[in-house]
XYZ file of C-alpha atoms in Angstrom:
540
model
C -9.247 8.534 5.476
C -6.501 6.691 3.597
C -2.915 7.869 3.888
C -1.265 9.448 0.845
C 2.506 9.058 0.403
C 4.386 11.971 -1.154
C 7.918 11.390 -2.423
C 10.556 12.443 -4.906
C 12.891 10.333 -7.030
C 15.095 7.411 -6.024
C 18.232 9.500 -5.596
C 16.791 12.152 -3.292
C 18.285 15.614 -3.555
C 17.381 18.686 -1.559
C 14.614 19.845 -3.898
C 12.894 16.449 -4.013
C 13.038 15.892 -0.240
C 11.973 19.400 0.741
C 9.188 19.497 -1.867
C 7.796 16.212 -0.476
C 7.733 17.756 3.010
C 6.310 21.132 1.991
C 3.613 19.607 -0.226
C 2.647 17.129 2.517
C 2.241 20.028 4.958
C -0.011 21.822 2.460
C -2.104 18.715 1.792
C -2.659 18.153 5.515
C -3.789 21.766 5.859
C -6.303 21.041 3.087
C -7.652 17.946 4.831
C -5.643 15.274 3.006
C -3.829 12.801 5.261
C -0.393 13.023 3.631
C 3.015 11.740 4.699
C 6.355 12.748 3.122
C 8.707 9.880 2.342
C 12.103 9.331 0.721
C 13.200 6.572 -1.643
C 16.838 6.524 -0.571
C 19.428 7.961 1.789
C 19.489 11.745 1.958
C 22.719 13.488 0.995
C 24.831 15.730 3.290
C 23.365 18.912 1.788
C 19.787 17.838 2.503
C 20.756 16.717 5.999
C 22.222 20.174 6.606
C 18.941 21.782 5.490
C 16.726 19.592 7.672
C 18.972 20.132 10.684
C 19.118 23.881 10.063
C 15.322 24.216 10.112
C 14.851 21.467 12.723
C 12.598 19.377 10.490
C 12.394 15.615 10.921
C 13.826 13.490 8.132
C 11.082 11.632 6.202
C 10.961 7.886 6.593
C 12.198 5.521 3.906
C 9.652 4.029 1.518
C 10.794 0.725 0.042
C 7.903 0.117 -2.337
C 4.227 0.791 -2.918
C 3.339 -2.661 -4.132
C -0.099 -3.939 -3.238
C 0.294 -5.968 -0.051
C -2.029 -8.276 1.845
C -2.708 -5.467 4.318
C -4.142 -3.448 1.417
C -6.704 -6.157 0.707
C -9.976 -6.413 2.595
C -9.119 -9.666 4.323
C -10.956 -10.814 7.458
C -9.131 -8.691 10.037
C -9.599 -9.897 13.622
C -11.010 -13.287 12.613
C -9.483 -15.742 15.100
C -10.453 -17.774 18.176
C -8.615 -19.012 21.230
C -7.236 -22.517 20.772
C -9.174 -23.692 23.842
C -12.523 -22.677 22.382
C -14.789 -25.713 22.112
C -15.175 -27.461 18.773
C -18.872 -26.607 18.669
C -18.191 -22.918 19.287
C -15.487 -22.955 16.628
C -18.058 -24.364 14.215
C -20.628 -21.715 15.216
C -17.993 -18.993 14.800
C -17.299 -20.113 11.231
C -20.964 -20.580 10.372
C -21.980 -17.169 11.692
C -19.260 -15.490 9.615
C -19.734 -17.653 6.533
C -16.125 -18.862 6.528
C -14.720 -22.360 6.209
C -11.685 -21.932 8.444
C -10.435 -19.864 11.368
C -6.972 -19.298 12.904
C -6.324 -20.507 16.448
C -4.382 -18.353 18.909
C -3.061 -18.627 22.444
C -3.702 -16.106 25.205
C -1.062 -13.793 23.698
C -2.714 -13.860 20.219
C 0.212 -15.904 18.901
C -0.851 -18.116 16.016
C -0.971 -21.786 17.044
C -3.006 -23.412 14.292
C -5.817 -23.290 11.770
C -9.069 -25.224 12.020
C -11.310 -25.809 8.990
C -14.713 -27.332 8.345
C -13.013 -30.275 6.629
C -11.097 -30.982 9.828
C -14.325 -30.888 11.830
C -16.025 -33.346 9.502
C -13.060 -35.689 9.731
C -13.112 -35.425 13.518
C -16.819 -36.311 13.649
C -16.220 -39.388 11.494
C -12.825 -40.596 12.706
C -12.347 -38.919 16.097
C -11.924 -40.520 19.499
C -15.455 -40.673 20.950
C -14.745 -42.152 24.374
C -12.255 -39.595 25.708
C -12.585 -35.998 26.793
C -9.918 -33.392 27.537
C -11.542 -30.022 27.943
C -12.861 -27.572 30.516
C -15.899 -27.444 32.758
C -16.889 -24.191 31.038
C -16.744 -25.754 27.561
C -19.011 -28.618 28.628
C -21.546 -26.219 30.141
C -21.627 -24.207 26.885
C -21.794 -27.274 24.633
C -24.664 -28.922 26.533
C -26.473 -25.690 27.416
C -25.900 -27.022 30.901
C -26.374 -25.815 34.434
C -23.514 -25.816 36.887
C -24.427 -27.877 39.967
C -20.963 -28.351 41.436
C -17.587 -27.222 40.095
C -14.507 -28.534 41.870
C -12.019 -28.171 39.010
C -11.931 -26.353 35.676
C -9.924 -28.990 33.824
C -11.951 -32.039 32.835
C -10.036 -34.976 31.435
C -11.137 -38.580 31.344
C -13.116 -41.416 29.782
C -16.786 -41.067 28.881
C -19.093 -43.638 30.477
C -22.829 -43.825 29.702
C -25.228 -45.418 32.223
C -27.242 -47.208 29.564
C -27.779 -50.483 31.504
C -30.406 -51.057 34.162
C -29.140 -49.908 37.543
C -28.378 -53.356 39.021
C -26.491 -54.434 35.873
C -24.464 -51.221 35.862
C -23.597 -51.453 39.572
C -22.544 -55.083 39.253
C -20.559 -54.865 36.040
C -19.150 -51.341 35.573
C -16.199 -50.238 37.675
C -15.929 -46.464 38.005
C -12.713 -44.577 38.801
C -11.481 -41.027 39.231
C -10.897 -40.469 35.481
C -14.452 -41.283 34.446
C -17.015 -38.840 33.092
C -20.454 -40.327 33.736
C -23.577 -39.508 31.702
C -26.643 -40.556 33.700
C -30.331 -39.756 34.293
C -31.988 -39.400 37.696
C -30.884 -42.907 38.731
C -29.923 -42.198 42.294
C -28.272 -45.521 43.026
C -25.845 -45.001 40.133
C -25.277 -41.376 41.140
C -24.509 -42.534 44.690
C -22.058 -45.104 43.313
C -20.403 -42.441 41.180
C -19.913 -39.834 43.904
C -18.541 -42.458 46.269
C -16.138 -43.579 43.532
C -14.897 -39.991 43.169
C -15.439 -39.780 39.396
C -14.221 -36.692 37.556
C -17.611 -35.481 36.378
C -21.269 -36.463 36.487
C -23.563 -35.151 33.756
C -27.213 -35.528 34.752
C -29.416 -35.566 31.641
C -33.112 -34.672 31.254
C -32.846 -32.053 34.019
C -32.722 -34.921 36.533
C -32.503 -34.236 40.269
C -29.662 -35.028 42.635
C -30.118 -35.684 46.318
C -28.560 -33.333 48.839
C -26.707 -36.213 50.524
C -25.132 -37.192 47.170
C -24.161 -33.568 46.553
C -22.348 -33.465 49.906
C -20.409 -36.629 49.088
C -19.525 -35.208 45.660
C -18.142 -32.040 47.252
C -16.065 -34.120 49.651
C -14.684 -36.296 46.838
C -14.088 -33.410 44.371
C -16.691 -34.634 41.911
C -17.893 -32.082 39.333
C -21.604 -32.101 38.481
C -23.462 -30.581 35.509
C -27.148 -30.818 34.657
C -28.530 -30.560 31.098
C -31.983 -30.644 29.559
C -30.729 -32.843 26.738
C -31.519 -36.555 26.809
C -28.858 -39.252 26.937
C -28.650 -39.653 23.150
C -28.103 -35.937 22.437
C -25.743 -35.507 25.343
C -23.612 -38.433 24.189
C -23.638 -37.063 20.655
C -22.617 -33.537 21.680
C -20.188 -34.118 24.532
C -17.187 -34.709 22.248
C -17.729 -31.275 20.715
C -16.768 -29.699 24.037
C -13.146 -30.663 23.399
C -10.953 -27.677 22.484
C -10.554 -26.753 18.839
C -6.811 -27.378 19.063
C -7.516 -31.090 19.649
C -8.715 -31.406 16.058
C -5.419 -30.166 14.622
C -2.684 -32.640 13.910
C -0.275 -30.111 12.375
C 0.376 -27.036 14.511
C 2.259 -25.220 11.735
C -0.333 -23.847 9.329
C 0.784 -22.004 6.206
C 0.513 -18.319 7.037
C 1.527 -15.029 5.444
C 2.933 -11.788 6.809
C 0.618 -8.833 6.388
C 3.212 -6.998 4.281
C 3.569 -9.907 1.826
C 3.112 -8.585 -1.734
C -0.370 -9.520 -2.860
C 0.778 -10.959 -6.187
C 3.328 -13.159 -4.407
C 0.552 -14.420 -2.142
C -1.699 -15.240 -5.105
C 1.073 -17.110 -6.890
C 1.908 -19.209 -3.831
C -1.738 -19.902 -3.019
C -2.253 -21.270 -6.543
C 0.497 -23.783 -5.821
C -0.765 -24.641 -2.348
C -4.400 -24.841 -3.486
C -5.789 -23.917 -0.079
C -8.446 -21.306 0.551
C -7.811 -20.258 4.165
C -4.569 -18.655 5.349
C -3.841 -16.938 8.691
C -2.278 -13.475 8.452
C 0.431 -12.644 10.987
C 2.888 -9.913 11.904
C 6.649 -10.300 12.291
C 6.208 -11.582 15.861
C 3.820 -14.367 14.747
C 0.870 -12.515 16.266
C -2.303 -13.362 14.392
C -4.051 -10.487 12.623
C -6.841 -12.346 10.877
C -7.717 -14.647 8.008
C -7.463 -14.291 4.251
C -9.624 -16.457 2.025
C -8.764 -16.522 -1.663
C -12.419 -16.767 -2.671
C -13.462 -13.820 -0.489
C -11.184 -11.132 -1.910
C -13.470 -8.533 -3.447
C -11.688 -5.196 -3.108
C -8.158 -3.900 -2.852
C -7.038 -0.584 -1.405
C -4.127 0.481 -3.567
C -1.638 2.818 -1.941
C -2.260 6.462 -2.808
C 0.797 8.410 -3.915
C 1.776 11.883 -5.072
C 4.990 12.270 -7.050
C 7.179 15.354 -6.771
C 10.263 16.355 -8.753
C 9.945 13.446 -11.207
C 7.486 11.774 -13.538
C 9.394 8.784 -14.905
C 8.904 5.197 -13.726
C 12.649 4.488 -13.800
C 13.263 7.185 -11.196
C 10.286 6.365 -8.992
C 9.406 3.912 -6.252
C 9.304 0.158 -6.802
C 5.800 -1.148 -7.482
C 4.462 2.200 -8.693
C 2.340 0.373 -11.273
C 0.362 -1.176 -8.394
C -0.415 2.174 -6.730
C -2.925 4.958 -7.399
C -1.062 8.048 -8.589
C -3.205 10.901 -7.294
C -1.101 13.856 -8.420
C 2.268 14.876 -9.883
C 4.121 18.125 -9.214
C 7.266 18.444 -11.313
C 9.507 20.754 -13.323
C 11.124 18.199 -15.640
C 10.277 17.034 -19.144
C 7.354 14.665 -19.521
C 8.258 11.059 -18.793
C 6.693 7.691 -19.449
C 4.108 7.464 -16.666
C 0.476 6.698 -17.465
C -2.572 6.564 -15.201
C -5.909 4.792 -15.476
C -7.869 7.948 -14.659
C -7.312 11.729 -14.874
C -5.065 13.265 -12.209
C -3.847 16.703 -11.208
C -0.526 17.212 -13.015
C 1.240 20.484 -12.247
C 4.260 20.868 -14.497
C 6.034 24.195 -14.914
C 9.220 25.287 -16.653
C 10.909 26.586 -13.510
C 14.141 25.764 -11.720
C 12.679 23.928 -8.732
C 9.644 21.920 -7.702
C 9.423 24.086 -4.602
C 8.717 27.118 -6.777
C 5.570 25.380 -7.996
C 4.613 24.365 -4.460
C 5.014 27.968 -3.307
C 2.299 28.975 -5.791
C 0.100 26.067 -4.629
C 0.224 27.548 -1.115
C -0.755 30.956 -2.493
C -3.565 29.555 -4.639
C -5.034 27.721 -1.650
C -4.484 30.720 0.659
C -2.470 28.644 3.147
C 0.009 30.559 5.277
C 3.627 29.427 4.871
C 5.270 28.863 8.290
C 8.951 29.598 8.846
C 10.120 25.987 8.550
C 8.247 25.367 5.304
C 9.484 28.658 3.866
C 13.047 27.669 4.789
C 12.702 24.290 3.107
C 11.250 25.849 -0.042
C 14.061 28.394 -0.152
C 16.649 25.635 0.275
C 15.122 23.522 -2.499
C 15.118 26.398 -4.970
C 18.658 27.575 -4.134
C 19.935 24.005 -4.363
C 18.355 23.116 -7.688
C 19.288 26.449 -9.311
C 22.769 26.638 -7.744
C 21.894 29.889 -5.982
C 19.994 31.099 -9.062
C 23.112 30.824 -11.283
C 21.932 27.757 -13.218
C 20.376 28.218 -16.684
C 17.331 26.456 -15.233
C 16.619 29.455 -12.982
C 13.680 31.589 -14.140
C 12.215 34.947 -13.213
C 9.585 33.092 -11.202
C 12.301 31.361 -9.150
C 13.944 34.717 -8.454
C 10.617 36.243 -7.400
C 9.797 33.326 -5.079
C 13.270 33.461 -3.474
C 12.689 37.171 -2.701
C 9.342 36.394 -1.080
C 10.756 33.490 0.939
C 13.688 35.655 2.054
C 11.185 38.045 3.593
C 9.417 35.172 5.362
C 12.613 33.629 6.776
C 14.882 36.640 7.249
C 17.709 34.590 5.694
C 20.260 36.086 3.298
C 19.982 33.694 0.327
C 23.543 34.089 -1.055
C 25.287 33.501 2.277
C 22.981 30.640 3.182
C 23.253 29.052 -0.294
C 27.057 28.978 -0.171
C 27.023 27.326 3.263
C 24.398 24.813 2.157
C 26.138 23.914 -1.110
C 29.465 23.478 0.672
C 27.793 21.073 3.119
C 26.730 19.006 0.114
C 30.181 18.711 -1.420
C 31.694 16.668 1.377
C 32.730 13.203 0.197
C 34.086 12.184 3.580
C 33.804 8.466 4.411
C 32.202 7.687 1.031
C 33.413 5.181 -1.528
C 33.778 6.193 -5.178
C 30.620 4.269 -6.041
C 28.655 5.951 -3.228
C 29.770 9.371 -4.504
C 28.693 8.559 -8.064
C 25.338 7.222 -6.901
C 24.557 10.284 -4.750
C 22.742 11.963 -7.650
C 22.506 9.290 -10.306
C 19.660 9.214 -12.817
C 18.874 6.855 -15.656
C 17.288 8.231 -18.828
C 15.797 6.269 -21.744
C 17.239 8.207 -24.677
C 16.287 7.110 -28.192
C 16.461 3.328 -27.843
C 19.247 3.382 -25.278
C 19.479 3.557 -21.481
C 21.933 6.266 -20.430
C 22.821 7.045 -16.817
C 24.041 10.517 -15.874
C 25.541 11.253 -12.458
C 26.253 14.767 -11.246
C 28.400 15.583 -8.239
C 29.164 19.036 -6.901
C 32.508 19.970 -5.413
C 34.635 22.998 -4.617
C 37.761 20.849 -4.902
C 37.744 19.535 -8.461
C 41.449 18.678 -8.500
C 40.932 16.162 -5.667
C 38.276 14.315 -7.669
C 40.212 14.404 -10.958
C 43.297 13.052 -9.178
C 41.270 9.875 -8.622
C 39.958 9.890 -12.204
C 40.955 6.313 -12.994
C 39.125 4.964 -9.945
C 35.948 6.826 -10.931
C 36.240 5.532 -14.502
C 36.572 1.995 -13.242
C 33.347 2.350 -11.228
C 31.241 3.845 -14.050
C 32.395 1.102 -16.424
C 31.451 -1.523 -13.845
C 28.007 0.107 -13.519
C 27.475 -0.254 -17.271
C 28.146 -3.988 -17.107
C 26.298 -4.630 -13.848
C 23.115 -2.769 -14.792
C 23.109 -3.254 -18.566
C 23.346 0.486 -19.266
C 24.376 1.620 -22.732
C 26.600 4.320 -21.231
C 27.329 6.290 -18.057
C 28.377 9.930 -17.742
C 29.781 11.527 -14.589
C 29.575 15.336 -14.465
C 31.848 16.855 -11.801
C 30.425 20.341 -11.334
C 32.325 23.187 -9.691
C 30.005 26.079 -8.897
C 32.851 28.558 -8.411
C 34.362 27.654 -11.784
C 30.873 27.693 -13.359
C 31.398 24.490 -15.297
C 31.692 20.715 -15.229
C 34.430 18.177 -15.822
C 33.099 15.154 -17.695
C 34.036 11.494 -17.214
C 32.333 8.994 -19.483
C 32.306 5.421 -20.734
C 33.634 4.983 -24.271
C 30.214 4.089 -25.716
C 29.083 7.719 -25.428
C 32.297 9.432 -26.584
C 31.196 10.105 -30.174
C 27.835 11.443 -29.029
C 29.565 13.868 -26.641
C 31.950 15.123 -29.349
C 29.133 15.720 -31.802
C 26.765 17.142 -29.235
C 29.218 19.720 -27.897
C 30.846 20.305 -31.293
C 34.306 19.273 -30.150
C 36.993 17.875 -32.453
C 38.396 15.677 -29.718
C 37.781 14.965 -26.061
C 39.483 13.108 -23.273
C 38.386 11.843 -19.897
C 37.850 14.782 -17.563
C 37.407 17.433 -20.289
C 35.885 20.728 -19.107
C 32.551 22.122 -20.284
C 32.483 25.816 -19.356
C 29.104 27.129 -18.250
C 27.671 23.582 -17.938
C 26.139 23.299 -14.471
C 22.718 21.800 -15.206
C 22.168 18.169 -16.101
C 18.563 18.885 -17.022
C 19.236 21.867 -19.299
C 22.767 21.375 -20.576
C 23.452 17.634 -20.713
C 20.248 15.650 -21.273
C 18.881 17.883 -24.108
C 22.248 17.685 -25.889
C 22.256 13.893 -25.660
C 18.634 13.669 -26.851
C 19.188 15.897 -29.899
C 22.420 14.200 -30.883
C 21.162 10.627 -30.497
C 17.898 11.306 -32.330
C 19.758 12.885 -35.250
C 22.342 10.144 -35.646
C-alpha cells in the first residue's frame, strides 16, 4: 500500500498541523497508510499544544515532486565488480538490459558495464593475459576443480598447440603462466615441474597421480574442462572480472531522490541509456534505463486547511491529490480526476474532521480530541472570532466532555504561548502566519500576528514597515499587509505598504489612515480582511 501524505499550508498554524495529525489518525483507522507532515516550522502555540498532549511533531515535507524513486526503475539490479565478464553478460541478457552497475562487497558503486564495452573488449582486449579467480575460470569453462592451491589467478596464457617435442624444446614455462593443454602427459609433467600458476586440461583429459603430487608440492592449480582447445582459448578471457573492462571508474549516476524531470533533462544532454541509482552514501540501489520507464508512482497527498497552490507544497502539480478537507474559499487547484472535497463554512478544519470521525464511527481518543479542540479554539480565537459557527461551538462542547479540559482556561494559556516573539527577528515574526492571495490581477500578502502586548510591537513599527516593504521588492508582491491582532482588545492594528493604502481606506470606509491604525472588532483575516480587499479591488 502506498503512503499518503497529509499536510496543511506552508505557514503551519495550530489548526493546519493538528488537522493533519487527526485526519491521518482517522485514515489509518480506515485502512489508509497516512502520514501527517508539515511544510514549515511550527509556531510556539502549536508546539505548546503538541507538548501538552504528548504528540510527536510531524516531519517536514520539502516537496512532492516526482523523483526517481517514484519511477519503476530496476531496483536491485547490480553485480559484484569481480563477477566474470561472461556472467555479467548473462546477467544482462537474462534481464534484457544493456548495462549493469558494478559494486564492491559493501554495495558501493564502483562502475558501470555495458554491452558496448563488452563488444569493444572482445575486439580490442588483451587476449594473452588473465587476472581473475579460480572460481571465475571454473564457472566460465564449466570446469571441474582438480587442484586449487590459490584463489587468485594472474598470469600469461600459453596454449600447447605444438607437438610435444617442439613445445618442450622451444617454450619456456614460468610461475606466471596459465597453460591450456590436452592429455599430453610430457607437457603436463614439464608444467608441474616448472611450477606454473594454472593448468587447464581440455577435452576432459586425464592427469597422472604422480603429476598431481608434484603440482600440489609446487602450488600449481589444475582445472579440467570438457571444452576443446579452441573453445577454451576463446572463452578463457571472459573469466576476467567485469571491472577489468571499465576504463573509467566514475560512471554518471543519480541519487534516488533526484527530481524525475531534472533526470530526464540531464539524460537528454548526456545521451546515455543506463544510469546507476545511488543513495547519499554512494550505495548502489539499482539501474534506471531511459527506454524502460513505463510507469510512475506519483506521491499521494491529502490537503487540509487550504486549497490554493500558492499556499501548498512545492511540486504539488506532480502529485496525486486524493482529497481536500478545508474551511476556506475555493482556490485555484484542479485535479485530473474526481476527488473527495469536504469544504464547510465553519471556523476550523478540525470541526470538519470531527464529523468525519462520527460519520465513519471511529472513536476519538483523548490525544486526538485534545488536538481537535486546540485547532478549533486557535482558529476561532476561543470562539470569539466572526468565523466561529454554531457547529464549532457544538463540537467544542463535545470535545470538552472527551478531554475534561475547560476550554476558556486552556485557550487563554494556549494563545498566550503563541504570542511569544522571543529570539525572533522582525522578518521571522511577520512570516509566522504569512499568506499570499491572488486578488483581482494582483498578488497581495497578508500576515497576521497575535499579541497581548500591542504597544511593544507598535514601538518597533518602523522596523516592521521596513521588512514588509523589502518583502514586496524581494518577492514581487503588489502589496503586503501586517495585521497585529490583540485578542483582549478585540481588534487589529494594521501596518501596510503604500500600494494598498487607497484600497484599505475605501474598503473600511475611512477618510484617512496612518500606519498602525486600529480596526475594532477585526480579528479574522479570512472573514474581515480578505473579503474586504476582494470586494474593493474588484469594484475599482
